[in-house]
PDB file of C-alpha atoms in Angstrom:
ATOM      1  CA  VAL A   1       0.000   0.000   0.000  1.00 86.00           C
ATOM      2  CA  ASP A   2       1.256   3.477  -0.854  1.00 85.00           C
ATOM      3  CA  LYS A   3       1.744   4.917   2.642  1.00 87.00           C
ATOM      4  CA  PRO A   4       4.630   6.554   4.477  1.00 88.00           C
ATOM      5  CA  ARG A   5       7.132   4.207   6.157  1.00 92.00           C
ATOM      6  CA  VAL A   6       6.246   1.086   4.121  1.00 92.00           C
ATOM      7  CA  LEU A   7       9.683   0.953   2.502  1.00 93.00           C
ATOM      8  CA  ALA A   8      11.267   1.671   5.883  1.00 95.00           C
ATOM      9  CA  LYS A   9       9.437  -1.283   7.456  1.00 96.00           C
ATOM     10  CA  ILE A  10      10.550  -3.585   4.652  1.00 96.00           C
ATOM     11  CA  ALA A  11      14.141  -2.323   4.863  1.00 96.00           C
ATOM     12  CA  GLU A  12      14.123  -2.841   8.638  1.00 97.00           C
ATOM     13  CA  LEU A  13      13.012  -6.466   8.295  1.00 97.00           C
ATOM     14  CA  LEU A  14      15.647  -7.132   5.638  1.00 97.00           C
ATOM     15  CA  GLY A  15      18.307  -5.433   7.753  1.00 97.00           C
ATOM     16  CA  ARG A  16      17.500  -7.612  10.766  1.00 97.00           C
ATOM     17  CA  ARG A  17      18.421 -10.593   8.565  1.00 97.00           C
ATOM     18  CA  ASN A  18      21.653  -8.940   7.316  1.00 97.00           C
ATOM     19  CA  ILE A  19      20.192  -8.438   3.842  1.00 98.00           C
ATOM     20  CA  SER A  20      21.472  -5.312   2.122  1.00 97.00           C
ATOM     21  CA  ILE A  21      19.377  -3.553  -0.514  1.00 97.00           C
ATOM     22  CA  ALA A  22      21.174  -2.743  -3.786  1.00 96.00           C
ATOM     23  CA  SER A  23      18.315  -0.886  -5.511  1.00 96.00           C
ATOM     24  CA  VAL A  24      14.586  -0.182  -5.312  1.00 95.00           C
ATOM     25  CA  VAL A  25      12.067   0.618  -8.050  1.00 95.00           C
ATOM     26  CA  GLN A  26       8.570   1.708  -7.044  1.00 88.00           C
ATOM     27  CA  LYS A  27       5.925   1.654  -9.756  1.00 80.00           C
ATOM     28  CA  GLU A  28       2.921   3.991 -10.001  1.00 77.00           C
ATOM     29  CA  LYS A  29      -0.181   3.425  -7.906  1.00 69.00           C
ATOM     30  CA  GLY A  30      -2.621   0.804  -9.048  1.00 66.00           C
ATOM     31  CA  ARG A  31      -6.084   0.022  -7.732  1.00 69.00           C
ATOM     32  CA  GLY A  32      -6.616   0.502  -4.021  1.00 69.00           C
ATOM     33  CA  HIS A  33      -3.369   2.456  -3.618  1.00 75.00           C
ATOM     34  CA  ILE A  34      -1.378  -0.762  -4.164  1.00 83.00           C
ATOM     35  CA  VAL A  35       2.130  -0.041  -5.451  1.00 87.00           C
ATOM     36  CA  PRO A  36       4.390  -2.776  -6.835  1.00 89.00           C
ATOM     37  CA  ILE A  37       7.954  -2.565  -5.530  1.00 91.00           C
ATOM     38  CA  LEU A  38      10.971  -4.245  -7.099  1.00 93.00           C
ATOM     39  CA  MET A  39      13.993  -4.688  -4.830  1.00 95.00           C
ATOM     40  CA  LEU A  40      17.388  -5.990  -5.772  1.00 96.00           C
ATOM     41  CA  THR A  41      19.518  -7.112  -2.845  1.00 96.00           C
ATOM     42  CA  HIS A  42      23.159  -7.883  -2.496  1.00 95.00           C
ATOM     43  CA  GLU A  43      24.072 -11.536  -2.049  1.00 95.00           C
ATOM     44  CA  ALA A  44      22.197 -13.048   0.900  1.00 96.00           C
ATOM     45  CA  ARG A  45      21.780 -16.409   2.565  1.00 95.00           C
ATOM     46  CA  GLU A  46      18.722 -18.357   1.387  1.00 95.00           C
ATOM     47  CA  LEU A  47      17.382 -18.978   4.900  1.00 97.00           C
ATOM     48  CA  ASP A  48      17.724 -15.306   5.824  1.00 97.00           C
ATOM     49  CA  MET A  49      15.850 -14.273   2.677  1.00 97.00           C
ATOM     50  CA  GLN A  50      13.054 -16.806   3.183  1.00 97.00           C
ATOM     51  CA  ASN A  51      12.577 -15.732   6.809  1.00 97.00           C
ATOM     52  CA  ALA A  52      12.578 -12.038   5.879  1.00 97.00           C
ATOM     53  CA  LEU A  53       9.971 -12.623   3.158  1.00 97.00           C
ATOM     54  CA  LYS A  54       7.711 -14.460   5.623  1.00 97.00           C
ATOM     55  CA  GLU A  55       7.899 -11.469   7.971  1.00 97.00           C
ATOM     56  CA  ILE A  56       7.308  -8.971   5.163  1.00 97.00           C
ATOM     57  CA  ASP A  57       4.247 -10.892   3.975  1.00 97.00           C
ATOM     58  CA  LYS A  58       2.748 -10.599   7.476  1.00 97.00           C
ATOM     59  CA  LEU A  59       2.807  -6.773   7.398  1.00 95.00           C
ATOM     60  CA  ALA A  60      -0.680  -5.236   7.204  1.00 93.00           C
ATOM     61  CA  VAL A  61       0.461  -2.942   4.383  1.00 91.00           C
ATOM     62  CA  ILE A  62       1.438  -5.875   2.142  1.00 93.00           C
ATOM     63  CA  LYS A  63      -1.563  -6.866   0.050  1.00 89.00           C
ATOM     64  CA  ARG A  64      -0.018  -9.553  -2.177  1.00 89.00           C
ATOM     65  CA  LYS A  65       2.476 -12.302  -1.438  1.00 92.00           C
ATOM     66  CA  THR A  66       6.054 -11.385  -2.292  1.00 94.00           C
ATOM     67  CA  VAL A  67       7.770 -13.029  -5.233  1.00 94.00           C
ATOM     68  CA  LEU A  68      11.440 -14.016  -5.081  1.00 94.00           C
ATOM     69  CA  ILE A  69      13.491 -14.255  -8.273  1.00 93.00           C
ATOM     70  CA  ARG A  70      17.064 -15.432  -7.775  1.00 90.00           C
ATOM     71  CA  LEU A  71      19.904 -13.978  -9.806  1.00 87.00           C
ATOM     72  CA  GLU A  72      22.957 -16.210  -9.929  1.00 82.00           C
ATOM     73  CA  SER A  73      26.370 -14.831 -10.791  1.00 74.00           C
TER      74      SER A  73
END
């Protein structure tokens, strides 16, 4: 949802799991003030990422389940 502090909450949960954000792209508002966000992180442990995503999905401001796409180097 497009509200103040949403990105901060997500960043906080990622930071607690030692996941560093490399870049963020926020798209324009859709229906119901829902805004898709694309985040690219630096390399992170799989378990840390999975646990962070579970916590993010529990936030009241998250209206759709997160999608993880792995980039391998």
